């Protein structure tokens, strides 16, 4: 039997995993067994973890239904995409710790791009933010210049403020940027399912598929999503070449986005009759606006983008 202290440890571990938001029910239960590796019987741990996880999934999804449309994590990811477009590699929940993050962040620079610096928070930072601590961001310049690193820190802080967050930083390169925020991620599709739980309700007006090759995240079968959930997919998509998301309205109208070299975000709407797509490179904010129109009005408002480029479909 698992004693009450171990059950409390499992419950806290599961709550943390739910808020971090990138693992499904089975994976969380499996990790519970590894987490409680001092227990004498892994089957008993798995049984207890399954029971507790069912309770916590139900509670988390009920709470999620009361959340505002825009979360602190949405604001963070929006800021990070703006930083990427400005030549600063920005990663959330990147590697396990500070040393690994600093060592590996250079590998996130896309080939052939002009990248000035970086910012990131690692898994331990995210875990602390879930527990109520501020989120801490590392930053720096790839050329190792202190003055350049200071400018990167200033730019990161300014971008966070522009997106409604309140970073604190004293300008000292020995100090990381602190952001007071609530870390929580929306769950949908497979991430919102648990054994014995209710059948997923139609969550909203959009059917969404996506693939984030950089993080090994994919959703091949369309999932019904609200606008808020769709926004989460868009802002959480790593700005690396090939990562894409497709949003389909009730009538079948489609807006799809893909990150290209630069990084630049390409947005288009396919025209099956003409066997082509029409679109242009957009900012993440412009993409959000068009996805919002698709969700609210079930139409693709490419006219607001101005001049468009036509991309013919490949000949089969």
GROMACS .gro file of C-alpha atoms in nm:
model
  316
    1UNK     CA    1   0.000   0.000   0.000
    2UNK     CA    2   0.115   0.357  -0.073
    3UNK     CA    3   0.119   0.564   0.244
    4UNK     CA    4  -0.037   0.908   0.274
    5UNK     CA    5   0.295   1.091   0.241
    6UNK     CA    6   0.374   0.918  -0.088
    7UNK     CA    7   0.021   0.984  -0.213
    8UNK     CA    8   0.068   1.354  -0.137
    9UNK     CA    9   0.396   1.349  -0.331
   10UNK     CA   10   0.223   1.185  -0.627
   11UNK     CA   11  -0.064   1.434  -0.620
   12UNK     CA   12   0.172   1.732  -0.621
   13UNK     CA   13   0.378   1.577  -0.903
   14UNK     CA   14   0.064   1.522  -1.112
   15UNK     CA   15  -0.065   1.873  -1.051
   16UNK     CA   16   0.267   2.014  -1.163
   17UNK     CA   17   0.268   1.798  -1.477
   18UNK     CA   18  -0.086   1.908  -1.561
   19UNK     CA   19   0.008   2.277  -1.544
   20UNK     CA   20   0.326   2.231  -1.749
   21UNK     CA   21   0.094   2.086  -2.007
   22UNK     CA   22   0.296   1.875  -2.251
   23UNK     CA   23   0.232   1.513  -2.141
   24UNK     CA   24  -0.078   1.295  -2.167
   25UNK     CA   25  -0.239   1.082  -1.894
   26UNK     CA   26  -0.044   0.762  -1.959
   27UNK     CA   27   0.290   0.942  -1.970
   28UNK     CA   28   0.222   1.123  -1.644
   29UNK     CA   29   0.134   0.794  -1.470
   30UNK     CA   30   0.449   0.629  -1.606
   31UNK     CA   31   0.661   0.918  -1.480
   32UNK     CA   32   0.498   0.888  -1.137
   33UNK     CA   33   0.651   0.540  -1.106
   34UNK     CA   34   0.997   0.677  -1.187
   35UNK     CA   35   0.943   0.974  -0.957
   36UNK     CA   36   0.856   0.757  -0.658
   37UNK     CA   37   1.145   0.520  -0.718
   38UNK     CA   38   1.188   0.448  -0.345
   39UNK     CA   39   0.854   0.267  -0.329
   40UNK     CA   40   0.889  -0.113  -0.299
   41UNK     CA   41   0.620  -0.203  -0.557
   42UNK     CA   42   0.591  -0.015  -0.887
   43UNK     CA   43   0.249  -0.173  -0.956
   44UNK     CA   44   0.111  -0.019  -0.638
   45UNK     CA   45   0.257   0.320  -0.737
   46UNK     CA   46   0.101   0.295  -1.083
   47UNK     CA   47  -0.236   0.201  -0.932
   48UNK     CA   48  -0.229   0.492  -0.688
   49UNK     CA   49  -0.102   0.733  -0.956
   50UNK     CA   50  -0.383   0.629  -1.193
   51UNK     CA   51  -0.646   0.692  -0.927
   52UNK     CA   52  -0.504   1.029  -0.826
   53UNK     CA   53  -0.443   1.138  -1.186
   54UNK     CA   54  -0.808   1.076  -1.275
   55UNK     CA   55  -0.915   1.305  -0.991
   56UNK     CA   56  -0.663   1.573  -1.082
   57UNK     CA   57  -0.741   1.566  -1.456
   58UNK     CA   58  -1.111   1.618  -1.378
   59UNK     CA   59  -1.034   1.907  -1.141
   60UNK     CA   60  -0.788   2.070  -1.383
   61UNK     CA   61  -1.027   2.061  -1.679
   62UNK     CA   62  -1.311   2.198  -1.465
   63UNK     CA   63  -1.090   2.486  -1.356
   64UNK     CA   64  -0.968   2.543  -1.712
   65UNK     CA   65  -1.328   2.611  -1.819
   66UNK     CA   66  -1.323   2.924  -1.598
   67UNK     CA   67  -0.995   3.071  -1.728
   68UNK     CA   68  -0.974   3.403  -1.917
   69UNK     CA   69  -0.916   3.400  -2.291
   70UNK     CA   70  -0.554   3.516  -2.262
   71UNK     CA   71  -0.323   3.360  -2.003
   72UNK     CA   72   0.015   3.473  -1.875
   73UNK     CA   73   0.172   3.184  -2.064
   74UNK     CA   74   0.004   3.308  -2.385
   75UNK     CA   75   0.157   3.651  -2.328
   76UNK     CA   76   0.498   3.495  -2.268
   77UNK     CA   77   0.484   3.290  -2.589
   78UNK     CA   78   0.361   3.591  -2.788
   79UNK     CA   79   0.655   3.793  -2.658
   80UNK     CA   80   0.893   3.511  -2.745
   81UNK     CA   81   0.767   3.497  -3.104
   82UNK     CA   82   0.823   3.872  -3.139
   83UNK     CA   83   1.176   3.827  -3.006
   84UNK     CA   84   1.241   3.550  -3.256
   85UNK     CA   85   1.136   3.779  -3.539
   86UNK     CA   86   1.376   4.043  -3.401
   87UNK     CA   87   1.675   3.806  -3.406
   88UNK     CA   88   1.669   3.676  -3.049
   89UNK     CA   89   1.625   3.301  -2.996
   90UNK     CA   90   1.353   3.262  -2.729
   91UNK     CA   91   1.264   2.928  -2.573
   92UNK     CA   92   1.033   2.832  -2.286
   93UNK     CA   93   1.073   2.512  -2.084
   94UNK     CA   94   1.409   2.461  -2.258
   95UNK     CA   95   1.637   2.184  -2.124
   96UNK     CA   96   1.648   2.070  -1.763
   97UNK     CA   97   1.862   2.339  -1.601
   98UNK     CA   98   2.062   2.659  -1.644
   99UNK     CA   99   2.392   2.495  -1.740
  100UNK     CA  100   2.232   2.275  -2.005
  101UNK     CA  101   2.033   2.570  -2.139
  102UNK     CA  102   2.338   2.792  -2.185
  103UNK     CA  103   2.529   2.503  -2.343
  104UNK     CA  104   2.252   2.405  -2.586
  105UNK     CA  105   2.082   2.732  -2.681
  106UNK     CA  106   2.325   2.791  -2.968
  107UNK     CA  107   2.187   2.479  -3.136
  108UNK     CA  108   1.849   2.654  -3.164
  109UNK     CA  109   1.982   2.910  -3.411
  110UNK     CA  110   1.837   2.832  -3.757
  111UNK     CA  111   2.093   2.800  -4.035
  112UNK     CA  112   2.160   3.114  -4.232
  113UNK     CA  113   1.985   3.353  -3.995
  114UNK     CA  114   2.111   3.671  -3.833
  115UNK     CA  115   2.066   3.598  -3.463
  116UNK     CA  116   2.196   3.840  -3.202
  117UNK     CA  117   2.126   3.664  -2.876
  118UNK     CA  118   1.895   3.448  -2.673
  119UNK     CA  119   1.658   3.418  -2.380
  120UNK     CA  120   1.510   3.108  -2.218
  121UNK     CA  121   1.362   2.953  -1.909
  122UNK     CA  122   1.438   2.589  -1.826
  123UNK     CA  123   1.227   2.309  -1.678
  124UNK     CA  124   1.325   2.387  -1.318
  125UNK     CA  125   1.220   2.750  -1.374
  126UNK     CA  126   0.881   2.636  -1.504
  127UNK     CA  127   0.832   2.394  -1.214
  128UNK     CA  128   0.904   2.676  -0.969
  129UNK     CA  129   0.659   2.906  -1.152
  130UNK     CA  130   0.387   2.639  -1.128
  131UNK     CA  131   0.444   2.633  -0.751
  132UNK     CA  132   0.397   3.009  -0.725
  133UNK     CA  133   0.747   3.148  -0.774
  134UNK     CA  134   0.829   3.409  -1.035
  135UNK     CA  135   0.953   3.279  -1.369
  136UNK     CA  136   1.321   3.354  -1.430
  137UNK     CA  137   1.463   3.413  -1.778
  138UNK     CA  138   1.825   3.380  -1.882
  139UNK     CA  139   1.956   3.596  -2.166
  140UNK     CA  140   2.278   3.679  -2.344
  141UNK     CA  141   2.454   3.770  -2.668
  142UNK     CA  142   2.606   3.504  -2.888
  143UNK     CA  143   2.917   3.714  -2.948
  144UNK     CA  144   2.989   3.719  -2.574
  145UNK     CA  145   2.996   4.100  -2.557
  146UNK     CA  146   2.869   4.238  -2.223
  147UNK     CA  147   2.723   4.553  -2.376
  148UNK     CA  148   2.539   4.348  -2.636
  149UNK     CA  149   2.410   4.112  -2.364
  150UNK     CA  150   2.277   4.411  -2.169
  151UNK     CA  151   2.092   4.532  -2.478
  152UNK     CA  152   1.943   4.185  -2.522
  153UNK     CA  153   1.820   4.190  -2.161
  154UNK     CA  154   1.665   4.531  -2.210
  155UNK     CA  155   1.494   4.422  -2.530
  156UNK     CA  156   1.357   4.106  -2.368
  157UNK     CA  157   1.216   4.304  -2.075
  158UNK     CA  158   1.063   4.567  -2.304
  159UNK     CA  159   0.897   4.302  -2.523
  160UNK     CA  160   0.750   4.128  -2.218
  161UNK     CA  161   0.604   4.459  -2.100
  162UNK     CA  162   0.453   4.524  -2.442
  163UNK     CA  163   0.264   4.197  -2.407
  164UNK     CA  164   0.120   4.280  -2.067
  165UNK     CA  165   0.371   4.112  -1.835
  166UNK     CA  166   0.567   4.289  -1.561
  167UNK     CA  167   0.933   4.182  -1.569
  168UNK     CA  168   1.179   4.294  -1.304
  169UNK     CA  169   1.547   4.336  -1.385
  170UNK     CA  170   1.813   4.565  -1.242
  171UNK     CA  171   2.034   4.567  -1.552
  172UNK     CA  172   2.302   4.355  -1.386
  173UNK     CA  173   2.427   4.076  -1.613
  174UNK     CA  174   2.466   3.853  -1.309
  175UNK     CA  175   2.089   3.876  -1.249
  176UNK     CA  176   1.823   3.697  -1.448
  177UNK     CA  177   1.497   3.863  -1.553
  178UNK     CA  178   1.212   3.789  -1.311
  179UNK     CA  179   0.852   3.768  -1.435
  180UNK     CA  180   0.564   3.738  -1.188
  181UNK     CA  181   0.312   3.514  -1.362
  182UNK     CA  182   0.088   3.212  -1.325
  183UNK     CA  183   0.219   2.922  -1.531
  184UNK     CA  184  -0.063   2.705  -1.664
  185UNK     CA  185  -0.128   2.553  -2.004
  186UNK     CA  186  -0.458   2.467  -2.169
  187UNK     CA  187  -0.526   2.100  -2.233
  188UNK     CA  188  -0.718   1.975  -2.534
  189UNK     CA  189  -0.747   1.662  -2.747
  190UNK     CA  190  -0.533   1.375  -2.619
  191UNK     CA  191  -0.383   1.601  -2.352
  192UNK     CA  192  -0.729   1.645  -2.198
  193UNK     CA  193  -0.834   1.278  -2.198
  194UNK     CA  194  -0.823   1.030  -1.912
  195UNK     CA  195  -0.957   0.675  -1.867
  196UNK     CA  196  -1.319   0.680  -1.764
  197UNK     CA  197  -1.347   1.051  -1.826
  198UNK     CA  198  -1.628   1.205  -2.029
  199UNK     CA  199  -1.616   1.208  -2.406
  200UNK     CA  200  -1.455   1.536  -2.515
  201UNK     CA  201  -1.718   1.798  -2.591
  202UNK     CA  202  -1.697   2.000  -2.909
  203UNK     CA  203  -1.480   2.274  -2.767
  204UNK     CA  204  -1.529   2.541  -3.026
  205UNK     CA  205  -1.578   2.652  -3.384
  206UNK     CA  206  -1.238   2.551  -3.524
  207UNK     CA  207  -1.089   2.216  -3.622
  208UNK     CA  208  -0.714   2.229  -3.562
  209UNK     CA  209  -0.416   2.016  -3.664
  210UNK     CA  210  -0.051   2.107  -3.610
  211UNK     CA  211   0.305   1.981  -3.602
  212UNK     CA  212   0.595   2.122  -3.401
  213UNK     CA  213   0.888   1.917  -3.527
  214UNK     CA  214   1.131   2.101  -3.300
  215UNK     CA  215   0.957   1.970  -2.987
  216UNK     CA  216   0.816   1.643  -3.113
  217UNK     CA  217   0.455   1.761  -3.074
  218UNK     CA  218   0.195   1.674  -3.333
  219UNK     CA  219  -0.183   1.652  -3.372
  220UNK     CA  220  -0.267   1.472  -3.697
  221UNK     CA  221  -0.637   1.418  -3.625
  222UNK     CA  222  -0.834   1.743  -3.619
  223UNK     CA  223  -0.939   1.858  -3.272
  224UNK     CA  224  -1.235   2.092  -3.214
  225UNK     CA  225  -1.105   2.400  -3.032
  226UNK     CA  226  -1.222   2.733  -2.901
  227UNK     CA  227  -1.050   3.050  -3.015
  228UNK     CA  228  -0.851   3.059  -2.690
  229UNK     CA  229  -0.729   2.702  -2.741
  230UNK     CA  230  -0.645   2.777  -3.106
  231UNK     CA  231  -0.447   3.080  -2.997
  232UNK     CA  232  -0.248   2.860  -2.762
  233UNK     CA  233  -0.151   2.634  -3.055
  234UNK     CA  234  -0.041   2.934  -3.260
  235UNK     CA  235   0.165   3.110  -2.995
  236UNK     CA  236   0.323   2.786  -2.870
  237UNK     CA  237   0.445   2.683  -3.216
  238UNK     CA  238   0.827   2.698  -3.215
  239UNK     CA  239   0.949   2.945  -3.482
  240UNK     CA  240   1.150   2.685  -3.673
  241UNK     CA  241   1.123   2.604  -4.044
  242UNK     CA  242   0.847   2.356  -4.124
  243UNK     CA  243   0.641   2.388  -3.805
  244UNK     CA  244   0.279   2.445  -3.907
  245UNK     CA  245  -0.081   2.465  -3.789
  246UNK     CA  246  -0.410   2.445  -3.982
  247UNK     CA  247  -0.736   2.603  -3.862
  248UNK     CA  248  -1.063   2.506  -4.032
  249UNK     CA  249  -1.393   2.684  -3.977
  250UNK     CA  250  -1.743   2.536  -3.965
  251UNK     CA  251  -1.798   2.583  -4.341
  252UNK     CA  252  -1.462   2.433  -4.435
  253UNK     CA  253  -1.282   2.766  -4.479
  254UNK     CA  254  -0.914   2.729  -4.385
  255UNK     CA  255  -0.634   2.946  -4.250
  256UNK     CA  256  -0.297   2.775  -4.220
  257UNK     CA  257   0.038   2.902  -4.101
  258UNK     CA  258   0.394   2.775  -4.134
  259UNK     CA  259   0.725   2.902  -4.002
  260UNK     CA  260   0.986   2.958  -4.273
  261UNK     CA  261   1.350   3.067  -4.268
  262UNK     CA  262   1.407   3.405  -4.111
  263UNK     CA  263   1.216   3.309  -3.904
  264UNK     CA  264   0.911   3.439  -4.089
  265UNK     CA  265   0.552   3.325  -4.044
  266UNK     CA  266   0.371   3.244  -4.369
  267UNK     CA  267  -0.010   3.253  -4.362
  268UNK     CA  268  -0.230   3.131  -4.645
  269UNK     CA  269  -0.574   3.008  -4.740
  270UNK     CA  270  -0.598   2.729  -5.000
  271UNK     CA  271  -0.813   2.762  -5.312
  272UNK     CA  272  -0.888   2.407  -5.428
  273UNK     CA  273  -1.059   2.520  -5.751
  274UNK     CA  274  -0.755   2.718  -5.863
  275UNK     CA  275  -0.513   2.463  -5.712
  276UNK     CA  276  -0.320   2.735  -5.533
  277UNK     CA  277  -0.293   2.915  -5.202
  278UNK     CA  278  -0.305   3.289  -5.143
  279UNK     CA  279  -0.129   3.458  -4.855
  280UNK     CA  280   0.178   3.643  -4.736
  281UNK     CA  281   0.424   3.662  -4.448
  282UNK     CA  282   0.256   3.801  -4.136
  283UNK     CA  283   0.328   3.883  -3.776
  284UNK     CA  284   0.193   3.642  -3.513
  285UNK     CA  285  -0.054   3.916  -3.413
  286UNK     CA  286  -0.187   3.937  -3.769
  287UNK     CA  287  -0.225   3.559  -3.773
  288UNK     CA  288  -0.421   3.574  -3.447
  289UNK     CA  289  -0.654   3.834  -3.597
  290UNK     CA  290  -0.737   3.620  -3.901
  291UNK     CA  291  -0.787   3.308  -3.689
  292UNK     CA  292  -1.021   3.516  -3.471
  293UNK     CA  293  -1.229   3.619  -3.773
  294UNK     CA  294  -1.245   3.255  -3.885
  295UNK     CA  295  -1.365   3.147  -3.539
  296UNK     CA  296  -1.618   3.428  -3.493
  297UNK     CA  297  -1.747   3.481  -3.847
  298UNK     CA  298  -1.655   3.156  -4.028
  299UNK     CA  299  -1.473   3.336  -4.309
  300UNK     CA  300  -1.118   3.402  -4.423
  301UNK     CA  301  -1.048   3.775  -4.426
  302UNK     CA  302  -0.737   3.789  -4.644
  303UNK     CA  303  -0.837   4.136  -4.762
  304UNK     CA  304  -0.707   4.288  -4.439
  305UNK     CA  305  -0.358   4.169  -4.533
  306UNK     CA  306  -0.337   4.380  -4.848
  307UNK     CA  307  -0.125   4.251  -5.137
  308UNK     CA  308  -0.109   3.873  -5.151
  309UNK     CA  309   0.123   3.622  -5.307
  310UNK     CA  310  -0.011   3.325  -5.502
  311UNK     CA  311   0.164   2.991  -5.450
  312UNK     CA  312   0.059   2.721  -5.701
  313UNK     CA  313   0.018   2.370  -5.565
  314UNK     CA  314   0.278   2.116  -5.677
  315UNK     CA  315   0.187   1.915  -5.984
  316UNK     CA  316   0.098   1.559  -5.869
   0.00000   0.00000   0.00000
